[in-house]
Short mmCIF file of C-alpha atoms and ligand atoms in Angstrom, two decimals:
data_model
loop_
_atom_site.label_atom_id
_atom_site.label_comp_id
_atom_site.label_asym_id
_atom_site.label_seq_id
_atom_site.Cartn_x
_atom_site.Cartn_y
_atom_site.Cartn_z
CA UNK T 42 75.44 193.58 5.35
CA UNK T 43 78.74 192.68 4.30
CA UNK T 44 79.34 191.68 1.21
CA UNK T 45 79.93 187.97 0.80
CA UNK T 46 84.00 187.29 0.06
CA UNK T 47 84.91 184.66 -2.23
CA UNK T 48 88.10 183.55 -0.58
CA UNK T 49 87.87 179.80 -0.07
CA UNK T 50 89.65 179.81 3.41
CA UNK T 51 86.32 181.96 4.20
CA UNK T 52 84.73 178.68 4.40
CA UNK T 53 86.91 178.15 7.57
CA UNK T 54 83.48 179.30 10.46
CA UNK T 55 81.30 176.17 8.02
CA UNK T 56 84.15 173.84 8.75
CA UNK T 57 84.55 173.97 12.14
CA UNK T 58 80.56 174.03 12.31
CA UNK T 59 81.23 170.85 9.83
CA UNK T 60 83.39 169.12 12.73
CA UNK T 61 80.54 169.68 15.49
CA UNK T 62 77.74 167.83 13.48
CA UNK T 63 78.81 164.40 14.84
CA UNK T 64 77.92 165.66 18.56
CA UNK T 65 74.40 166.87 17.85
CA UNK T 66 70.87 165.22 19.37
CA UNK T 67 68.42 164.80 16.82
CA UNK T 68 66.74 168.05 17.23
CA UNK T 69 69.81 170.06 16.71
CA UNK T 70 70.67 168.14 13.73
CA UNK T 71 67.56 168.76 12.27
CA UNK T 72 67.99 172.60 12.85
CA UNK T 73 71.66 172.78 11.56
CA UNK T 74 70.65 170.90 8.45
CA UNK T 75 68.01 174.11 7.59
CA UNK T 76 70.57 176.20 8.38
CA UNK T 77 73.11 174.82 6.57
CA UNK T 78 71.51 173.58 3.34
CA UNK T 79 68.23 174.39 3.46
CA UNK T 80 66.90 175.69 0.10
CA UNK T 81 65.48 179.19 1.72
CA UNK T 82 68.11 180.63 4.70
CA UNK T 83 70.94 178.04 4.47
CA UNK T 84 74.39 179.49 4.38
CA UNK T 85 75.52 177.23 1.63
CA UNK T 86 72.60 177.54 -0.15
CA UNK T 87 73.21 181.07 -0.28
CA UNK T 88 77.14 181.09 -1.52
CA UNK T 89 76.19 178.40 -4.25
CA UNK T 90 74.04 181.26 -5.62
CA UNK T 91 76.55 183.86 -5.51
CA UNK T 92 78.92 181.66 -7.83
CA UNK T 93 76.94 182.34 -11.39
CA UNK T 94 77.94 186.23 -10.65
CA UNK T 95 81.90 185.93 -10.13
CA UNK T 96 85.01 185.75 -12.61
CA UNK T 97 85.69 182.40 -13.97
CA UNK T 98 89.07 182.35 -12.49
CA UNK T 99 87.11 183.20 -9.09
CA UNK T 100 83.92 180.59 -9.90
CA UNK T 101 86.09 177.91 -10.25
CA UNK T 102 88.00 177.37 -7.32
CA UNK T 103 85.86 178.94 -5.18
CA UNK T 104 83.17 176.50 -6.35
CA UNK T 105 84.90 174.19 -5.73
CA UNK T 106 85.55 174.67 -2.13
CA UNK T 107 81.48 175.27 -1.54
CA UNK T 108 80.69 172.64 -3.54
CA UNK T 109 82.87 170.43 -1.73
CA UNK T 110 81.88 171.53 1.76
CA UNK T 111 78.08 171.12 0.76
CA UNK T 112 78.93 167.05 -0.08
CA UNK T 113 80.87 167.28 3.02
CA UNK T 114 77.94 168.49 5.40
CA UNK T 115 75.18 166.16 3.79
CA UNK T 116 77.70 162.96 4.36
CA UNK T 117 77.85 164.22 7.91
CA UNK T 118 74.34 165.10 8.49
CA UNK T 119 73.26 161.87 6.82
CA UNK T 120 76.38 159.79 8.97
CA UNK T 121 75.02 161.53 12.28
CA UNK T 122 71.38 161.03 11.69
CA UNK T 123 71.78 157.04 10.99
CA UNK T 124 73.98 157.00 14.23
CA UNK T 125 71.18 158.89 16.31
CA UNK T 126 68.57 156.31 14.76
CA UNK T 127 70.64 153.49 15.55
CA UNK T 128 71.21 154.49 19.08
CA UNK T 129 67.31 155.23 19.84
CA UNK T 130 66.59 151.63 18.47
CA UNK T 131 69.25 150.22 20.19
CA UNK T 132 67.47 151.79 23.61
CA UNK T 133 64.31 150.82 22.58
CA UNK T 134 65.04 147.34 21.97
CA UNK T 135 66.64 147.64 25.66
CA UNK T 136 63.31 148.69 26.93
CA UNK T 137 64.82 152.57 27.96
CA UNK T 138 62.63 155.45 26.74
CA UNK T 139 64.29 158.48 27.06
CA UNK T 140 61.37 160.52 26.99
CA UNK T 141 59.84 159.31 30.14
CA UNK T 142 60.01 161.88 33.00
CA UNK T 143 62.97 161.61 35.28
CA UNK T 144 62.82 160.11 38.93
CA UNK T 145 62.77 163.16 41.73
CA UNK T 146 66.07 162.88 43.41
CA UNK T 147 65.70 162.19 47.26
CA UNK T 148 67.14 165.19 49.03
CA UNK T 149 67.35 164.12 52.48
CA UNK T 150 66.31 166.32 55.63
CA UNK T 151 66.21 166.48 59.55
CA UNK T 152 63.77 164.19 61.31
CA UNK T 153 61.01 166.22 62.58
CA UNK T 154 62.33 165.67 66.26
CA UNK T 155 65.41 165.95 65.53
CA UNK T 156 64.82 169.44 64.36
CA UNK T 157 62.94 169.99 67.41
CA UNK T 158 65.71 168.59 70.06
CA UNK T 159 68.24 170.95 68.17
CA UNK T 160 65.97 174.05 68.43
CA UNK T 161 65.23 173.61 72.30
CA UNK T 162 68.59 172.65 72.64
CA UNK T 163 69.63 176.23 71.23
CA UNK T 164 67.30 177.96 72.58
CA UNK T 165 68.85 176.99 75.96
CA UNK T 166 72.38 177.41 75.01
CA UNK T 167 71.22 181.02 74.44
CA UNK T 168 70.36 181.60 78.19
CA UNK T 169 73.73 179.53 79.35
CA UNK T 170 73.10 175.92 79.79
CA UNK T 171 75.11 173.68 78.40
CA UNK T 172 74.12 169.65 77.37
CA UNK T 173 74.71 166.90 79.58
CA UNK T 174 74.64 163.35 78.67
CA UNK T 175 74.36 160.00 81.18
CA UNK T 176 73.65 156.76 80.38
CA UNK T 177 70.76 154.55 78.72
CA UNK T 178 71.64 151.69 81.78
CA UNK T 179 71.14 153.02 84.95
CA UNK T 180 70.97 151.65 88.76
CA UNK T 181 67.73 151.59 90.30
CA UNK T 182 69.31 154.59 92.78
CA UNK T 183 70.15 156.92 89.81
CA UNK T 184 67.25 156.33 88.04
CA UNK T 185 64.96 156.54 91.54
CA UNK T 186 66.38 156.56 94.70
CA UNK T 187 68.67 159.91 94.30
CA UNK T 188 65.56 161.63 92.81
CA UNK T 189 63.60 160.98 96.10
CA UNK T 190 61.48 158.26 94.92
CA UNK T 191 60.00 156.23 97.59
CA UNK T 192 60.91 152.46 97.57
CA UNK T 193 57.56 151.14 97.24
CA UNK T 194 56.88 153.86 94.06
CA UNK T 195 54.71 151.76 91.58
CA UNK T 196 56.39 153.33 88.47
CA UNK T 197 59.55 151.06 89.93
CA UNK T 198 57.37 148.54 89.02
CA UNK T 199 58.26 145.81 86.37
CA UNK T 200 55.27 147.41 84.45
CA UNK T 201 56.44 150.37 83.79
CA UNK T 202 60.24 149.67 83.98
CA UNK T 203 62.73 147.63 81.67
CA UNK T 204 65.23 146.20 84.41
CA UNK T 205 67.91 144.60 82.20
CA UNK T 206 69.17 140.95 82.94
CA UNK T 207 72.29 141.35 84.39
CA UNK T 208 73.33 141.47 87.98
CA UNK T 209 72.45 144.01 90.67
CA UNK T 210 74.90 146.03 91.06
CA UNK T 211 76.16 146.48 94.95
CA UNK T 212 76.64 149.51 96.91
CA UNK T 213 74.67 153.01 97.83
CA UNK T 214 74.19 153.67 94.06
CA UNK T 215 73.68 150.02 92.81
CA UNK T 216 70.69 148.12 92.92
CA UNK T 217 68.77 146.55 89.68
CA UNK T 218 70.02 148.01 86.32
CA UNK T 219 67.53 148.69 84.13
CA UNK T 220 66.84 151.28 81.05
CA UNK T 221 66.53 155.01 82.25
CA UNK T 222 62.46 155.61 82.69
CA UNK T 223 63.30 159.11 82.33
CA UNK T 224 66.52 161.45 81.28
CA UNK T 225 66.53 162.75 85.27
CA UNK T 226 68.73 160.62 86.54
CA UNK T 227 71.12 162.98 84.73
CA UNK T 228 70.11 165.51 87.40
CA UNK T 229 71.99 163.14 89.83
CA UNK T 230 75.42 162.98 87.71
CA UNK T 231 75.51 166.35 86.61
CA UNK T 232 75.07 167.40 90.49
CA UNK T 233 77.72 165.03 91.73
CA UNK T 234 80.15 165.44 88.61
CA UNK T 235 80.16 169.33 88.82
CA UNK T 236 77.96 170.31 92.00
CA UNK T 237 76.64 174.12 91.90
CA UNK T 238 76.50 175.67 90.18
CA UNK T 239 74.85 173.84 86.96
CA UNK T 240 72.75 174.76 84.16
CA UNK T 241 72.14 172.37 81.94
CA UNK T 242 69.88 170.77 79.38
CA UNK T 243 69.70 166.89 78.64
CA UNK T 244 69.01 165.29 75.63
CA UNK T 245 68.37 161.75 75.16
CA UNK T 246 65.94 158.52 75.01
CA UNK T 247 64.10 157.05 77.71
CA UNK T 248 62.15 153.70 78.03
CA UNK T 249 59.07 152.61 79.41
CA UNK T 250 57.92 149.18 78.85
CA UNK T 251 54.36 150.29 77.28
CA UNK T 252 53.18 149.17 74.22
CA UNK T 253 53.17 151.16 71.03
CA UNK T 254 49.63 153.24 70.27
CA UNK T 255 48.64 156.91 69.36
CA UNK T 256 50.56 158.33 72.04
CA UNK T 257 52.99 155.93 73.56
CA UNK T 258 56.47 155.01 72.41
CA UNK T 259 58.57 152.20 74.36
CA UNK T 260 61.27 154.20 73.15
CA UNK T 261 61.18 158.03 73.50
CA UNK T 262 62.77 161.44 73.83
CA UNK T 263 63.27 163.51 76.47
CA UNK T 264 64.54 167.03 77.19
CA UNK T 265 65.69 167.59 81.02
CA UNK T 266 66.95 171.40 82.19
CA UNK T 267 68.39 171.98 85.45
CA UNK T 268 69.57 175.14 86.87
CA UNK T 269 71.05 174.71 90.57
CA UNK T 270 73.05 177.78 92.06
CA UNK T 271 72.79 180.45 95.57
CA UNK T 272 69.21 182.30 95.24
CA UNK T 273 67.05 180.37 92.41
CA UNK T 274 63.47 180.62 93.02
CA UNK T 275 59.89 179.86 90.97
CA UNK T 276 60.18 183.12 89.22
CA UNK T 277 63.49 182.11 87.34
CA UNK T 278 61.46 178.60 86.37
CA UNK T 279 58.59 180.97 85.23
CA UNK T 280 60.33 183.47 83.47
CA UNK T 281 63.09 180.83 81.71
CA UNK T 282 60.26 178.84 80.54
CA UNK T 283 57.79 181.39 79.42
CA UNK T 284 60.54 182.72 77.71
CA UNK T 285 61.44 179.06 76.19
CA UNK T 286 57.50 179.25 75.06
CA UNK T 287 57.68 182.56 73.25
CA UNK T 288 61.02 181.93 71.48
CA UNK T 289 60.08 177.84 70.34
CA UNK T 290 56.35 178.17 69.57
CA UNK T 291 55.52 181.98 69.23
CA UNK T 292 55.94 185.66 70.16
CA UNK T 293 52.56 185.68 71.76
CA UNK T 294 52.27 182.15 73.36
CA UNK T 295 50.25 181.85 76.33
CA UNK T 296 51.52 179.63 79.02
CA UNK T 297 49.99 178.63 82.33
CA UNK T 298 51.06 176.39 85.19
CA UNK T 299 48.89 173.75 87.10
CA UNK T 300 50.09 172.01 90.09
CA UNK T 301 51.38 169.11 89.90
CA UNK T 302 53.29 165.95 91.46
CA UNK T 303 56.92 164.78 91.14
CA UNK T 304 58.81 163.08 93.58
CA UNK T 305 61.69 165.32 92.89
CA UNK T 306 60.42 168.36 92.93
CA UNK T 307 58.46 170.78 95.60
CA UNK T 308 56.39 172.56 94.64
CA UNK T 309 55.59 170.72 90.77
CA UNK T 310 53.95 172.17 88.13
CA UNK T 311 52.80 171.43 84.45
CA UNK T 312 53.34 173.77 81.99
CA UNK T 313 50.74 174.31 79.39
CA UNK T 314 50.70 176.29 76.30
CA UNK T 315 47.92 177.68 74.47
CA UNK T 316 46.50 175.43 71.50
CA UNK T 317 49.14 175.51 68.87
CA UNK T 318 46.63 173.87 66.11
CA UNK T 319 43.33 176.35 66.82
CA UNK T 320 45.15 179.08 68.90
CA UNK T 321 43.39 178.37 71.65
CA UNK T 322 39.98 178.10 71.01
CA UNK T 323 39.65 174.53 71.18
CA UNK T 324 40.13 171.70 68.96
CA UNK T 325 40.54 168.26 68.90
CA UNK T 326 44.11 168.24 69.07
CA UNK T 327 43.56 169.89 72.64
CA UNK T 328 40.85 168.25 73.79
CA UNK T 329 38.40 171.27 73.73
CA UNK T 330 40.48 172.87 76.37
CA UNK T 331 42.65 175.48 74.37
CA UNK T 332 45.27 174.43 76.11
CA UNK T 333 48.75 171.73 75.55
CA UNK T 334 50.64 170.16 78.04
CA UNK T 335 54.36 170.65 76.96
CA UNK T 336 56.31 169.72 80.37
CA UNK T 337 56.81 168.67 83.57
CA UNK T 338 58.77 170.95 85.84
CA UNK T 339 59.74 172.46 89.23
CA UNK T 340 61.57 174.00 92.29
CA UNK T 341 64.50 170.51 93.02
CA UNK T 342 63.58 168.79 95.95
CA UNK T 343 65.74 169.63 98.97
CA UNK T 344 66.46 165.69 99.01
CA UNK T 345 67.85 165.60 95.89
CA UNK T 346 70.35 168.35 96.89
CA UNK T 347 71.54 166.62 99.61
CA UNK T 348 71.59 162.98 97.79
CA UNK T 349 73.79 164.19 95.17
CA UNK T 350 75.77 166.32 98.32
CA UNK T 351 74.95 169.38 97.99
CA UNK T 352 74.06 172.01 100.48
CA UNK T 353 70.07 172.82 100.30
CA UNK T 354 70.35 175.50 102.44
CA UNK T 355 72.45 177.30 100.75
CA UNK T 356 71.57 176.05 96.67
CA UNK T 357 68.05 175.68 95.27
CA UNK T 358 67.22 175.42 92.00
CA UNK T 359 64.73 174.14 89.30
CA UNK T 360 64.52 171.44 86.85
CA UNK T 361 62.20 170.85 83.74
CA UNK T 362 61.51 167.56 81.14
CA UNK T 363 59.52 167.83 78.12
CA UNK T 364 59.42 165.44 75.51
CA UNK T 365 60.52 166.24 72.25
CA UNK T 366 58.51 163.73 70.00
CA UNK T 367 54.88 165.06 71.93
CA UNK T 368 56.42 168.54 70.90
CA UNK T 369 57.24 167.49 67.54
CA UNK T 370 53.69 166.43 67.77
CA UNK T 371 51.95 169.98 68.85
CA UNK T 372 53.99 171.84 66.89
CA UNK T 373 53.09 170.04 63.88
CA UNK T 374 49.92 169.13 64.21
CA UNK T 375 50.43 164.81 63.85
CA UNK T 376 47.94 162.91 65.35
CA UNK T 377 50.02 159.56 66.14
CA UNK T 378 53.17 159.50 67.40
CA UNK T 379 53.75 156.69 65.32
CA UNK T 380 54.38 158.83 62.24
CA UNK T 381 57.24 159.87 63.92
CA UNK T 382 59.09 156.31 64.50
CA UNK T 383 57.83 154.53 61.11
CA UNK T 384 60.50 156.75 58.76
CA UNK T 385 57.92 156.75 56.01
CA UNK T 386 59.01 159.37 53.53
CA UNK T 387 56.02 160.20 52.19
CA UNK T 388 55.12 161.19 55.74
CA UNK T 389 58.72 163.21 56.73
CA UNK T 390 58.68 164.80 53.03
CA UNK T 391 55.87 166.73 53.86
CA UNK T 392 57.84 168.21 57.61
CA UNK T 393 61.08 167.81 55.54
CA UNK T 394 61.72 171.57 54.09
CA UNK T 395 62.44 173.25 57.11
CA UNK T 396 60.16 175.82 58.89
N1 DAH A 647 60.98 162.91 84.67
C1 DAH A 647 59.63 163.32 84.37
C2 DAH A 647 58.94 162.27 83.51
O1 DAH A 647 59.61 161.52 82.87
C3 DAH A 647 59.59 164.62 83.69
C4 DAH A 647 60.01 165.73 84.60
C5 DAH A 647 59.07 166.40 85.34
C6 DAH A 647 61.33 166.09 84.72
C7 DAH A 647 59.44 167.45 86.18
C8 DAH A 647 61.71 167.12 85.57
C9 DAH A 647 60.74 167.79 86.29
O2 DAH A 647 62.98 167.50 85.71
O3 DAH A 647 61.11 168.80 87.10
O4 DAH A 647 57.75 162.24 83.46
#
């Protein structure tokens, strides 16, 4: 311990701690008061009693100085604590209570599927395809007709399409605009933009004109992949997609293929990949099976090639569409796709915090 010095510019450490009492909260200025003056610890408290032991000459002006300082603090203590209570009435007359817990601060996320589109998208990137984008308004020949649809093909039909009201537009490529059913007819650009060869992946919305339930959007996404270049086969659509699979749902994802039907592709398949929510040994999510669609895919129809004028003797290739909100879906186990369109952030909170 050092012994206590009775020089009164000593004091100087209490003064400046003197100047900070106007800043305190209540429960500081409660503290600093014991500290200060109280009758047991306080640092004042303590040089008051060294005063009776000193020279006269010494007592005097150095009592002074303490005695000074002590009036000094309890002003300011006294000044500080009226201004605290004024303030808390003041806010309680205004109806705020600052003791009330705080209000979580929204920290905003990725939408579910738009996590999922960005994923795919990357995962695709990895093996060299690049996006492609077309647009929402198509012709009935981009949207149809290029991809080998037959004229009378009942999906042309006003039930399942939106044709927009505007005027046909003339020509090979023309005929009724309407909203994309599907994000293929970006097959048909990309082919006669760039021709062979292409690999890419294409995300956007499609439209249907169905009515919103469980599984059913008017509005949706889509994913599309085509790869068209010399010496393609099935095994490339196998092994890029299995791969695809592994890397989006799991290292150890089954997948299958079942035959299928598109107009634009020969041979069509449907991939399917083991039950995400019970692994496979059947749930209701999968129907009992053990199994989830994820997409539609297959080897590009020779009449495709040569709409979009390309040689399909020489090019083949394969194209794939999966849609990202029925992904979204699987992955995540949510039972109406509805979630996914109504922004409700109680809902998204819980899918908000990445993977
Ligand atoms: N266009 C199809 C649909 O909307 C999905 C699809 C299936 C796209 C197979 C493809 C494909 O490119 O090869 O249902």
């Amino acid at each position: 311990m050092t012994e206590p010095r009775h020089d009164p510019s000593d004091l100087s450490p209490l003064r400046a701690r003197l100047a900070r009492v106007g800043a305190l909260d209540a429960a500081a200025l409660a503290a600093e008061r014991i500290a200060v003056l109280g009758r047991k610890g306080g640092e004042l408290t303590a040089l008051l009693r060294t005063l009776p032991s000193l020279e006269a000459d010494a007592r005097r002006a150095f009592g002074a100085a303490v005695n000074e300082l002590k009036q000094a603090f309890e002003a300011a203590f006294d000044a500080r604590a009226a201004a605290l209570d004024a303030a808390r009435r003041a806010r309680e007359a205004a109806g705020i209570d600052l003791t009330m817990p705080g209000r979580g601060r929204w920290i905003g996320a990725e939408h579910p599927v738009t996590r999922v589109i960005a994923e795919i998208v990357e995962l695709f990137r990895e093996l060299g395809f690049v996006v492609a984008t077309g647009p929402e308004a198509e012709t009935e020949w981009y949207n149809f007709g290029a991809l080998n649809f037959p004229a009378d093909h009942p999906a042309m039909d006003m039930h399942d399409t939106l044709y927009l009201d505007v005027p046909e537009v003339p020509g090979d490529r023309g005929g009724r605009v309407l909203l994309r059913t599907h994000t293929s007819p970006v097959q048909i650009r990309t082919l006669l933009e760039s021709g062979p060869p292409v690999r890419v992946v294409i995300p956007g919305l499609a439209y249907r004109n169905d009515p919103f339930d469980a599984s059913h959007a008017p509005a949706f996404t889509q994913i599309e992949g085509l790869a068209v270049d010399e010496g393609i086969s099935f095994v490339d659509l196998k092994a890029t997609l299995g791969h695809f699979a592994r890397r989006f749902f799991a290292a150890d994802t089954r997948v299958r293929f079942r035959p299928s039907f598109f107009p634009f592709t020969e041979p069509s398949a449907e991939m399917d990949v083991g039950c995400q929510i019970c692994g496979g040994r059947g749930c209701a999510a999968c129907k009992g099976t053990g199994w989830m669609e994820i997409l539609g895919c297959g080897m590009v129809h020779p009449n495709v090639l040569s709409n979009c004028g390309v040689d399909a003797e020489r090019f083949t290739g394969f194209a794939f569409g999966m849609g990202p909100h029925r992904i979204a879906m699987l992955r995540y186990g949510i039972p109406d796709i509805r979630l996914l369109y109504e922004g409700d952030m109680r809902f998204l909170g819980q899918l908000g915090g990445g993977r």
